[in-house]
Tab-separated table of C-alpha atoms in Angstrom:
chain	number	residue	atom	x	y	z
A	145	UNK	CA	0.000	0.000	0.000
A	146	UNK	CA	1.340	3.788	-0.864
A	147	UNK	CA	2.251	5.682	2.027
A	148	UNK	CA	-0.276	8.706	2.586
A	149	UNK	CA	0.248	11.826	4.354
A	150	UNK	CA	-2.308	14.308	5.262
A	151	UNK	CA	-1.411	17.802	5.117
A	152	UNK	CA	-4.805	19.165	7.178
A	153	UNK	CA	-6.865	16.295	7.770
A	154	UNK	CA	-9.069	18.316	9.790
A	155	UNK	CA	-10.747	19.902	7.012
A	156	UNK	CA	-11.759	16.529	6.062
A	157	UNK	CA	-14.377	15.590	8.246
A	158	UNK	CA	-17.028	17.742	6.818
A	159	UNK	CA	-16.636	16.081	3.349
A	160	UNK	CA	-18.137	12.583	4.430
A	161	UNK	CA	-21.520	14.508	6.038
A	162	UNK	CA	-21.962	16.444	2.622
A	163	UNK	CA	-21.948	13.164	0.597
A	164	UNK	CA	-24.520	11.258	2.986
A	165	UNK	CA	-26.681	14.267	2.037
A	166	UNK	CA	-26.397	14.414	-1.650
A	167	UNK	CA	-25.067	10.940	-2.567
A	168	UNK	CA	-22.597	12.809	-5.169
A	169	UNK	CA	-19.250	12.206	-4.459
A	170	UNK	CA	-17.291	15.432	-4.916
A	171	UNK	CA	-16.142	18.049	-3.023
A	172	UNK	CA	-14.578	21.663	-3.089
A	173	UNK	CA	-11.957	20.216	-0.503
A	174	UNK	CA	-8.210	20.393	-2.792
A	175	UNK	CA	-6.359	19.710	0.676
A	176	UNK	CA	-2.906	18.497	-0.597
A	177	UNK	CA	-2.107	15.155	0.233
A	178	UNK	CA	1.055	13.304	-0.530
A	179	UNK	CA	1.061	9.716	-2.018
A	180	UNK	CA	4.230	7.722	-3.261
A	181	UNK	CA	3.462	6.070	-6.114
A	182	UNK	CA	3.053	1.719	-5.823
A	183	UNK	CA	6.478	1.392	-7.845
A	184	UNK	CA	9.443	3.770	-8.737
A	185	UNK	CA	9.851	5.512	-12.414
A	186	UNK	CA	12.372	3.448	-14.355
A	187	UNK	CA	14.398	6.096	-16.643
A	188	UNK	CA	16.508	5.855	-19.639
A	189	UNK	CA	18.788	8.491	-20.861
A	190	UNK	CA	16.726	11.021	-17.858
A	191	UNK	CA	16.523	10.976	-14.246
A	192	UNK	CA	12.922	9.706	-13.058
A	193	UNK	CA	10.475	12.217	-11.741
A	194	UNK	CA	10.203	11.724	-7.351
A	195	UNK	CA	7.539	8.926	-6.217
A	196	UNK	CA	5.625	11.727	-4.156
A	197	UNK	CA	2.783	12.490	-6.024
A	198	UNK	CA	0.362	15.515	-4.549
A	199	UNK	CA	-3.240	15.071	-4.880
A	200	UNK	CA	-6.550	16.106	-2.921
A	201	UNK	CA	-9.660	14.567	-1.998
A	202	UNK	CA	-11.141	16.373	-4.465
A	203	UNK	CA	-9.164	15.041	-7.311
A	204	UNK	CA	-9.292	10.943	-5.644
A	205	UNK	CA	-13.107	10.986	-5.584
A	206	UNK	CA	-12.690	12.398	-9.610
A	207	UNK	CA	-10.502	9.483	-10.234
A	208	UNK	CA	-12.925	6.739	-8.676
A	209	UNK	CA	-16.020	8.232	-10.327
A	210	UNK	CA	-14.351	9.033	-13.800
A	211	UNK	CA	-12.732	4.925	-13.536
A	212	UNK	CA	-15.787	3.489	-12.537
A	213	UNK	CA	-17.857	5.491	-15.473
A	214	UNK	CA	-15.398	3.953	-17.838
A	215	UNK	CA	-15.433	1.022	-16.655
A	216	UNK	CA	-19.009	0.609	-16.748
A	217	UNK	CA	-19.328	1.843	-20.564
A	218	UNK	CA	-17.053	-0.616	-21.666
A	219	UNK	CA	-19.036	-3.740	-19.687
A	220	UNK	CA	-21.995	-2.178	-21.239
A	221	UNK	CA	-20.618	-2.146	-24.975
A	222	UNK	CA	-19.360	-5.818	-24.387
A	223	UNK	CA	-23.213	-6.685	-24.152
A	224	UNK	CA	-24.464	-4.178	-26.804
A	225	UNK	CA	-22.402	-6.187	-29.172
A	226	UNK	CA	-23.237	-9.539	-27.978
A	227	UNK	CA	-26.835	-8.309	-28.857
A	228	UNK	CA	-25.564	-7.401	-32.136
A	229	UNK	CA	-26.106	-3.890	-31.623
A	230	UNK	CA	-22.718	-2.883	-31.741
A	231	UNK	CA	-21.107	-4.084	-35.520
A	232	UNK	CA	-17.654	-4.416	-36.673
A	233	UNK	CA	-14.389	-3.923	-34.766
A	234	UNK	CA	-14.762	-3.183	-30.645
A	235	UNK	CA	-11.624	-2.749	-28.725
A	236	UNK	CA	-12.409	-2.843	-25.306
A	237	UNK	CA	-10.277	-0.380	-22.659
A	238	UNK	CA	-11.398	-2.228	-19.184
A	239	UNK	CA	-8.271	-2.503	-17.318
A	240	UNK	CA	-6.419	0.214	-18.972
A	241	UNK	CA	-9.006	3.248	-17.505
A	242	UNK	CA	-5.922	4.647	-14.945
A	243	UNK	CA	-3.631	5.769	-18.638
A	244	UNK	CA	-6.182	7.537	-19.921
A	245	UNK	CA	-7.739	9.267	-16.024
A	246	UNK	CA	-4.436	10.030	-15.193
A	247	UNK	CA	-3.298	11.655	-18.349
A	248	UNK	CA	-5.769	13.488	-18.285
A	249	UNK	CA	-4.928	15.101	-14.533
A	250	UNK	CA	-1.621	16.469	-15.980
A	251	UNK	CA	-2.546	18.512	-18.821
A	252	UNK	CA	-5.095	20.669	-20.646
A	253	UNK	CA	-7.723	20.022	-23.168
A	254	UNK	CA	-5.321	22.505	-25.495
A	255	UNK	CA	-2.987	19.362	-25.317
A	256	UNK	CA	-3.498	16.944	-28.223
A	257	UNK	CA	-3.794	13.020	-27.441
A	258	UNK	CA	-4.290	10.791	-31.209
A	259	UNK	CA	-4.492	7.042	-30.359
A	260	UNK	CA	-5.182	3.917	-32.467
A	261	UNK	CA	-8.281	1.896	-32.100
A	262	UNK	CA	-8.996	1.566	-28.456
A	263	UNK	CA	-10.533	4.978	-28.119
A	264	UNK	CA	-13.714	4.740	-26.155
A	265	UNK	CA	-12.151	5.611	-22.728
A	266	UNK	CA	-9.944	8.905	-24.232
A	267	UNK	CA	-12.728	9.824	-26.182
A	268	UNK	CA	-14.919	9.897	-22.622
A	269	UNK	CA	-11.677	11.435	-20.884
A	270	UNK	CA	-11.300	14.252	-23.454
A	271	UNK	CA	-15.103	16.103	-23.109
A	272	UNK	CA	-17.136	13.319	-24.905
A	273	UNK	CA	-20.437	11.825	-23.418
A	274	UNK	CA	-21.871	8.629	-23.277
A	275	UNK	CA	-24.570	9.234	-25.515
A	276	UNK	CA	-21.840	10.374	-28.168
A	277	UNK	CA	-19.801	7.119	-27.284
A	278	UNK	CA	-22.952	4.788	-27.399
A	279	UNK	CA	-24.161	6.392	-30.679
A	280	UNK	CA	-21.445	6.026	-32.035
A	281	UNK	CA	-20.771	2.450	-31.634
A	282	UNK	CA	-24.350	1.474	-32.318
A	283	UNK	CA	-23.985	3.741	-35.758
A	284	UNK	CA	-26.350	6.379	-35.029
A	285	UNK	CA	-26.754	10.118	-36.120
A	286	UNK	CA	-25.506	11.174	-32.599
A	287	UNK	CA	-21.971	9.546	-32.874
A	288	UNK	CA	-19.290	11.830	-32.087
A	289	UNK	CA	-18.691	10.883	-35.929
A	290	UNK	CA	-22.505	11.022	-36.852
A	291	UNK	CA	-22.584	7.036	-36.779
A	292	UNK	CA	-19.818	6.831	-39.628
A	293	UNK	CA	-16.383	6.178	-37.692
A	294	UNK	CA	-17.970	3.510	-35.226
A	295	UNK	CA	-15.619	1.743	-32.016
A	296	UNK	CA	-12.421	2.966	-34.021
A	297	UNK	CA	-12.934	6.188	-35.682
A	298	UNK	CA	-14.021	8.252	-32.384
A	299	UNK	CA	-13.108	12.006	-32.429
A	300	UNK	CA	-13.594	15.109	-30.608
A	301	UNK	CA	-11.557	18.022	-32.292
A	302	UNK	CA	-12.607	20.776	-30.039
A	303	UNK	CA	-11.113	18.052	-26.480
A	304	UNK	CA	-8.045	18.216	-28.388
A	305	UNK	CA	-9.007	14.631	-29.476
A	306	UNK	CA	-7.367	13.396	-33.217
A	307	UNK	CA	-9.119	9.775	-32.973
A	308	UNK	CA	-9.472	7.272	-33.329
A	309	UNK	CA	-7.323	5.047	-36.116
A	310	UNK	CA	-7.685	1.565	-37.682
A	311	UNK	CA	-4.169	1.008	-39.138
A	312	UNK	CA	-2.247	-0.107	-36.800
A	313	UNK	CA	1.042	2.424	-35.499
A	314	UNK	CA	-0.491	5.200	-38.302
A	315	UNK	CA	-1.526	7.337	-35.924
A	316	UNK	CA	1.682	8.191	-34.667
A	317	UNK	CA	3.387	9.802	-37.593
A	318	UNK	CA	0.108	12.191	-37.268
A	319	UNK	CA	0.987	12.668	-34.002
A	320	UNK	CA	3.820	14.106	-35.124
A	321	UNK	CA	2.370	16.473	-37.359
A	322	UNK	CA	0.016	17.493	-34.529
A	323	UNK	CA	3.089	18.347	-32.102
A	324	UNK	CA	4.629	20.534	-35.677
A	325	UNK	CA	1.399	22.429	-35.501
A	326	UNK	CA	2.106	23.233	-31.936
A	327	UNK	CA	5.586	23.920	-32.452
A	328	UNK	CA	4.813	26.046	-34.961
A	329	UNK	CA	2.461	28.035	-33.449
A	330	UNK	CA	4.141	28.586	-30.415
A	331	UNK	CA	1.504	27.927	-28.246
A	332	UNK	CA	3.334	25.511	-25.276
A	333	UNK	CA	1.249	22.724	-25.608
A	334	UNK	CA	2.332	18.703	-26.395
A	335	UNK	CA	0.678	15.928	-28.237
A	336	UNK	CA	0.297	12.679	-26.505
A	337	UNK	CA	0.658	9.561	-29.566
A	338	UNK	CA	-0.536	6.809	-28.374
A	339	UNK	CA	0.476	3.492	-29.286
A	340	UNK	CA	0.003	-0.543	-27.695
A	341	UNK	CA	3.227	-2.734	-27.434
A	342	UNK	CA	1.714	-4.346	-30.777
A	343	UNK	CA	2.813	-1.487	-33.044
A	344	UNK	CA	5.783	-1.345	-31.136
A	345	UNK	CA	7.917	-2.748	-33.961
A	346	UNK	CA	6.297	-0.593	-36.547
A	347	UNK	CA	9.022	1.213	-38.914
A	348	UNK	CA	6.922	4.449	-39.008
A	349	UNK	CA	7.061	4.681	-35.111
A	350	UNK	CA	10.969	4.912	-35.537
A	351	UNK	CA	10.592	7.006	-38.657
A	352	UNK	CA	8.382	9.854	-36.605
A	353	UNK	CA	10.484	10.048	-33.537
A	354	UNK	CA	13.726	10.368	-35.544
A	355	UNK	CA	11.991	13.588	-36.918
A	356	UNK	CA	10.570	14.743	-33.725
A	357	UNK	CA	14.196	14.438	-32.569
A	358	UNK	CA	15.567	16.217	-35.398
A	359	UNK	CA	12.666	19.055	-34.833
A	360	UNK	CA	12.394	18.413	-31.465
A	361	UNK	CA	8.838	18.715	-31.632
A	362	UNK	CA	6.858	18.429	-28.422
A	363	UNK	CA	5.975	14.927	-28.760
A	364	UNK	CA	4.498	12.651	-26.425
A	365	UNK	CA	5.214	8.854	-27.603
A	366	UNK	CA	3.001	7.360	-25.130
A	367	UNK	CA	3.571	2.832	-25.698
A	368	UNK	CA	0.208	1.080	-24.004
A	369	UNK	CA	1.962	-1.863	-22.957
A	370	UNK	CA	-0.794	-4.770	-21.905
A	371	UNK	CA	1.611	-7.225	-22.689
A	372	UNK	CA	-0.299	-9.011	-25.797
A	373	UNK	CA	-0.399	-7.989	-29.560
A	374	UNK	CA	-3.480	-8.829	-30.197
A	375	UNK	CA	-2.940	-12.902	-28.796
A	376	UNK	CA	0.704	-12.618	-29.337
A	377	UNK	CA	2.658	-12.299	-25.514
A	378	UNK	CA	5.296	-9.038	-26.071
A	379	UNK	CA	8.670	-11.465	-25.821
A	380	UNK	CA	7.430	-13.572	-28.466
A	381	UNK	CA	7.342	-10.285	-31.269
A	382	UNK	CA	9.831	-8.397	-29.637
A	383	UNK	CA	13.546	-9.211	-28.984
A	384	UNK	CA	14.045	-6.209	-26.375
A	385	UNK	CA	10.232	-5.264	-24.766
A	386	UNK	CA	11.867	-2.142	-22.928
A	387	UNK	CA	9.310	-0.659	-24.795
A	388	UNK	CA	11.239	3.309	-23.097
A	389	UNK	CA	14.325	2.551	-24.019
A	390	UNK	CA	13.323	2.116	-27.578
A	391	UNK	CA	14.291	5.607	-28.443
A	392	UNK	CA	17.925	5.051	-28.021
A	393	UNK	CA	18.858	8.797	-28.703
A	394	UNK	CA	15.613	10.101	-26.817
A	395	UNK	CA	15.026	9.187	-23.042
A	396	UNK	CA	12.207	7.070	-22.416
A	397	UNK	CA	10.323	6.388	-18.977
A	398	UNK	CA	8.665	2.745	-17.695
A	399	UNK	CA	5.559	3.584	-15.920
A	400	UNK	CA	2.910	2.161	-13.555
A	401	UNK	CA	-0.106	1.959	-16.109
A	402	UNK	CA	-1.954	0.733	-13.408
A	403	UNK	CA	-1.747	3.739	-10.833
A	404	UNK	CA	-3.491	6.560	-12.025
A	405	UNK	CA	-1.138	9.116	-9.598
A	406	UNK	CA	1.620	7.270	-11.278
A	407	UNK	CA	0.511	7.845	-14.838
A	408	UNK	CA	-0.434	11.748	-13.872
A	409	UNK	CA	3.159	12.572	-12.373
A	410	UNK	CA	4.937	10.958	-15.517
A	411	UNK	CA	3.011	12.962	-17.629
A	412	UNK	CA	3.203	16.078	-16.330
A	413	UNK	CA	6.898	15.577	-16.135
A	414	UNK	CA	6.551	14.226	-19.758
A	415	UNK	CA	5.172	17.673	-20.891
A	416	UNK	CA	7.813	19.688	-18.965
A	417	UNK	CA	10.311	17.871	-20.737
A	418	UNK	CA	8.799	17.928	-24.121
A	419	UNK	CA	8.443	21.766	-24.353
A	420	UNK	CA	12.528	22.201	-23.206
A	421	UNK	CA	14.186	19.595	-24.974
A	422	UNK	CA	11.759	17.720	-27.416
A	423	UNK	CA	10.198	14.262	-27.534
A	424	UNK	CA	10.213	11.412	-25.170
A	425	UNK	CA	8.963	7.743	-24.639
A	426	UNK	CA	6.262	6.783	-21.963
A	427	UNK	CA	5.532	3.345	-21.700
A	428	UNK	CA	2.562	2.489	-19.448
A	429	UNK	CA	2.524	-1.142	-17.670
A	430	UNK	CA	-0.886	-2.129	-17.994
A	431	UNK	CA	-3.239	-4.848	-18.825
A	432	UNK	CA	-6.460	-5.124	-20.636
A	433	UNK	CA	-9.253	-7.809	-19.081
A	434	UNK	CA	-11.140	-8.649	-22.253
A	435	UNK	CA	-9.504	-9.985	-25.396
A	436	UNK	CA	-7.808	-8.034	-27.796
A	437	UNK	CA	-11.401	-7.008	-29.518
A	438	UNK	CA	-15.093	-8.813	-29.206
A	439	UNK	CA	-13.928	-11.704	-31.521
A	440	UNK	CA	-11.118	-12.637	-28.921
A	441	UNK	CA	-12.245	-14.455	-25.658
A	442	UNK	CA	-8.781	-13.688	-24.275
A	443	UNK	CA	-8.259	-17.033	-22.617
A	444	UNK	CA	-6.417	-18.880	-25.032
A	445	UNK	CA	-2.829	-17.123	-24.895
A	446	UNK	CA	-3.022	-16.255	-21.326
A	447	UNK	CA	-4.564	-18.324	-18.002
A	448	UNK	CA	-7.944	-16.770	-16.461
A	449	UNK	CA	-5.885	-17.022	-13.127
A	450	UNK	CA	-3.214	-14.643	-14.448
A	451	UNK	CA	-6.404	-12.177	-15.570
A	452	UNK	CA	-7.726	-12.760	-11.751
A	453	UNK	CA	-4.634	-12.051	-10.643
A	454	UNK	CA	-3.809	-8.776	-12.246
A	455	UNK	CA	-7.551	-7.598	-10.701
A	456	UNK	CA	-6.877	-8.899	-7.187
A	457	UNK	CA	-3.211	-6.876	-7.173
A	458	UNK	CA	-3.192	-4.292	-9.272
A	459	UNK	CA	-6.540	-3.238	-10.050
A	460	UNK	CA	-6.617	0.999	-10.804
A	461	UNK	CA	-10.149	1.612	-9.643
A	462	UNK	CA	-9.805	-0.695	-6.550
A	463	UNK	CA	-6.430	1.198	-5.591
A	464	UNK	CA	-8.075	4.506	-5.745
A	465	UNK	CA	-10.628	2.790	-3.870
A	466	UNK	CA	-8.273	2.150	-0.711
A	467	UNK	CA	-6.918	5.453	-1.143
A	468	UNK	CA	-10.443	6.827	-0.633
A	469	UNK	CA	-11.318	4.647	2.580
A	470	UNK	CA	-8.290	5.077	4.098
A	471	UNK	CA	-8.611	8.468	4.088
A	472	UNK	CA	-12.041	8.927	4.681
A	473	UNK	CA	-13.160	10.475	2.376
A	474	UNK	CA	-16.227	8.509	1.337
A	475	UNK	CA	-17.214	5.007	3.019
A	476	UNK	CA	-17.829	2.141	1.534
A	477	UNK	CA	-21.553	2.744	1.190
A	478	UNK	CA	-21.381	6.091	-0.559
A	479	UNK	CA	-18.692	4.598	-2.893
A	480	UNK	CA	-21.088	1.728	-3.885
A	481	UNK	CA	-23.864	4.412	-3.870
A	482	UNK	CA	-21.426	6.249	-6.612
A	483	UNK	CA	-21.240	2.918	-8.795
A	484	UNK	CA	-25.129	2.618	-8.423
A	485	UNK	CA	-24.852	6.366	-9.941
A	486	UNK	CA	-22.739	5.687	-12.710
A	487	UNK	CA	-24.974	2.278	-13.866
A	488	UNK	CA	-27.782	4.498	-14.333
A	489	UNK	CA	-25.837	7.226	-16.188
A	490	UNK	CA	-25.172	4.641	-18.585
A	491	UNK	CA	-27.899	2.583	-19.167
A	492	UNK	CA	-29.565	6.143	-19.843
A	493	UNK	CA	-27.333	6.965	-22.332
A	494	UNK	CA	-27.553	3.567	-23.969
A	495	UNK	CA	-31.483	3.903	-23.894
A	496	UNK	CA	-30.947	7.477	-25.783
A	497	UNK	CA	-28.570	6.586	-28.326
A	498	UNK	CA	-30.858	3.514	-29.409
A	499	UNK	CA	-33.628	5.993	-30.179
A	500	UNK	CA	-31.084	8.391	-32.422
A	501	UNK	CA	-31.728	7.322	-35.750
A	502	UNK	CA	-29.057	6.187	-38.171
A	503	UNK	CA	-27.576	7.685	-40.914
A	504	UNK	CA	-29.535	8.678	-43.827
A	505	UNK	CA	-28.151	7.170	-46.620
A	506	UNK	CA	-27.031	10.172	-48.704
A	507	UNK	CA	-24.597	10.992	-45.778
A	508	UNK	CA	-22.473	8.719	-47.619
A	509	UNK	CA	-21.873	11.221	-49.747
A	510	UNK	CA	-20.664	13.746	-47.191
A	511	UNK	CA	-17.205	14.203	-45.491
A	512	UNK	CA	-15.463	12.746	-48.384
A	513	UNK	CA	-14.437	16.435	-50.020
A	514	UNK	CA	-13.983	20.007	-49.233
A	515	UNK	CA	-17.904	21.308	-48.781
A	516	UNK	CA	-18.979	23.980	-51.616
A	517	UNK	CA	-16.735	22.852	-54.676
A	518	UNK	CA	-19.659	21.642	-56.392
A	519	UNK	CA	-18.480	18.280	-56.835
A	520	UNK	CA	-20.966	15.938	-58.899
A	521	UNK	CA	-21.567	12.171	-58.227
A	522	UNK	CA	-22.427	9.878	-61.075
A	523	UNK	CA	-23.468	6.516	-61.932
A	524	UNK	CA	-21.705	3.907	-63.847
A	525	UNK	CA	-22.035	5.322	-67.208
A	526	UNK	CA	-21.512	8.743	-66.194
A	527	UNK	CA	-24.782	9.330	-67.861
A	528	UNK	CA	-26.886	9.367	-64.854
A	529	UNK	CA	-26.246	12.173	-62.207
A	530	UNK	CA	-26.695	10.696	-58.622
A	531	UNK	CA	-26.054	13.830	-56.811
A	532	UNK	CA	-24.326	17.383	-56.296
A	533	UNK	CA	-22.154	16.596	-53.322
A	534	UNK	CA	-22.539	18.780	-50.033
């Protein structure tokens, strides 16, 4: 267990009596309090940030309510597509929620995060709502990409959100161009490009960072690691899985994916750096509970006692959890009152998004070219005009 230190506990008293009125868990209350993180930073080519992270009450009761919220949307899609009302691809984040929450902690929605296909989480993290998320993945007009990106195409420009991507490792090299932008414009803020230990070994990862390096473009490279490429364990595709030392010429930092105060002080370190001296490598120990996507069961490259095992140790909700209680700043009650909460949230959402209507079809038509040129669509022969695209 972290060690915890209370600054002024006495101002925390007050907190629990306000919850057993409203049942909300939050509170004005941003009381430092000290936690060392669950493992030390591991750095290459840096010094590692210190293991003290500061936090407050208010920003631990954020954490469990944002996990839990995740972590209920993503149980939620798993039966939404075993009803067959989610199609296609669906990469599943449950496991993974504390990268994503504790990202998010350290910088700014002016920041830029671009990921590959296991978006639903970041998407939520960045501004979006469940009924955008739900829509989205059931294909329906309110999507957060109007029913026409689905599990893998989610994006929120205005969060600072780029998607979102299907090919796996592309996304990075856009990263890239994201953190040019930002260079460019002198504006002091990063891009986070996100990437799973799968596309680890992808020639375009080495290709961007060699240019951030050259540029040294405030670049994030931000390596997922859950250990599996889809069903293939990390030391069977890759001969060295230091996943942050990859960089060689840039310094790279191993991570607790699993502890969301972990994951917020290496980021916010991560953008310090990034602004002074260019890009470096995060790579975020964590560990997904479902397969790689729907059509994986997840069981038959791994043992369901190493899954249990992972939850009983090393869970990031049930950490935060302990952190709460031991503090008390909710009890167990109000925190299971808070889950009860974040059900009905969802199944709310999910009970709006399946009355959004899909797509008409001439929406195929639109988002393909810039709007106003005029552009005509025609049949086979070119005899028959279709339509006058938007």
């Amino acid at each position: 267990m972290a060690q915890l230190t209370h600054r002024t506990p006495a101002v925390l008293k007050p907190i629990s009596a306000s919850f057993a009125a409203t049942r909300h868990l939050t509170t004005a209350s941003t009381t430092p309090i000290t936690v060392e993180t669950s493992l030390p930073f591991t750095g290459h080519n840096i010094d590692p940030p210190s293991r003290s992270v500061e936090t407050s009450p208010q920003e631990l009761l954020k954490f469990f309510r944002d996990m839990a919220l995740m972590r209920r949307m993503e149980i939620a899609a798993d039966s939404l597509y075993k009803a067959k009302l989610i199609r296609g691809f669906c990469h599943l984040y449950d496991g993974q929620e504390a990268v994503s929450i504790g990202m998010e902690a350290a910088i700014t929605k002016k920041d830029c995060i671009i990921t590959a296909y296991r978006d639903h989480c970041l998407f939520l993290g960045r501004g979006g709502t469940l009924l955008e998320t739900f829509a989205e993945l059931m294909g329906r007009k309110d999507g957060c990409s109007k029913g026409k990106g689905g599990s893998m195409h989610f994006y929120k420009k205005e969060g600072g959100f780029y998607g979102g991507h299907g090919i796996v490792g592309a996304q990075i090299p856009l990263g890239c161009g994201l953190a040019f932008a930002q260079k460019y414009s002198k504006d002091e803020n990063v891009t986070f490009a996100m990437y799973g230990d799968g596309a680890a070994n992808q020639g375009q990862l080495f290709e961007a960072l060699n240019m951030a390096a050259l540029w040294d473009l405030p670049a994030i490279f931000v390596c997922e690691n859950n250990h599996y490429g889809m069903g293939t364990a990390e030391w069977r595709a890759a001969k060295s899985p230091a996943y942050y030392k990859r960089g060689d010429y840039a310094p790279g930092l191993k991570v607790d994916g699993m502890d969301a105060l972990a994951v917020k002080q290496a980021c916010k370190f991560a953008k310090e750096h990034a602004l002074k001296n260019g890009p470096i490598i995060l790579e975020m120990d964590t560990y997904r509970y479902h397969g790689h996507s729907m059509s994986d069961p997840g069981s038959t490259y791994r043992t369901r006692d190493e899954i249990s095992g992972v939850r009983q140790e090393r869970d990031p909700i049930e950490r935060i959890r302990k952190l709460v209680l031991s503090h008390d700043l909710a009890t167990e009650k109000e925190l299971k009152d808070t889950e009860k909460e974040v059900r009905k949230e969802v199944d709310d959402a999910i009970a709006k998004a399946k009355e959004s209507p899909h797509p008409d079809p001439s929406d195929l038509f639109t988002n393909v070219y810039v709007k106003g040129m005029g552009v005509e669509s025609f049949g086979a022969d070119r005899k028959e005009l279709r339509a006058v695209l938007p």
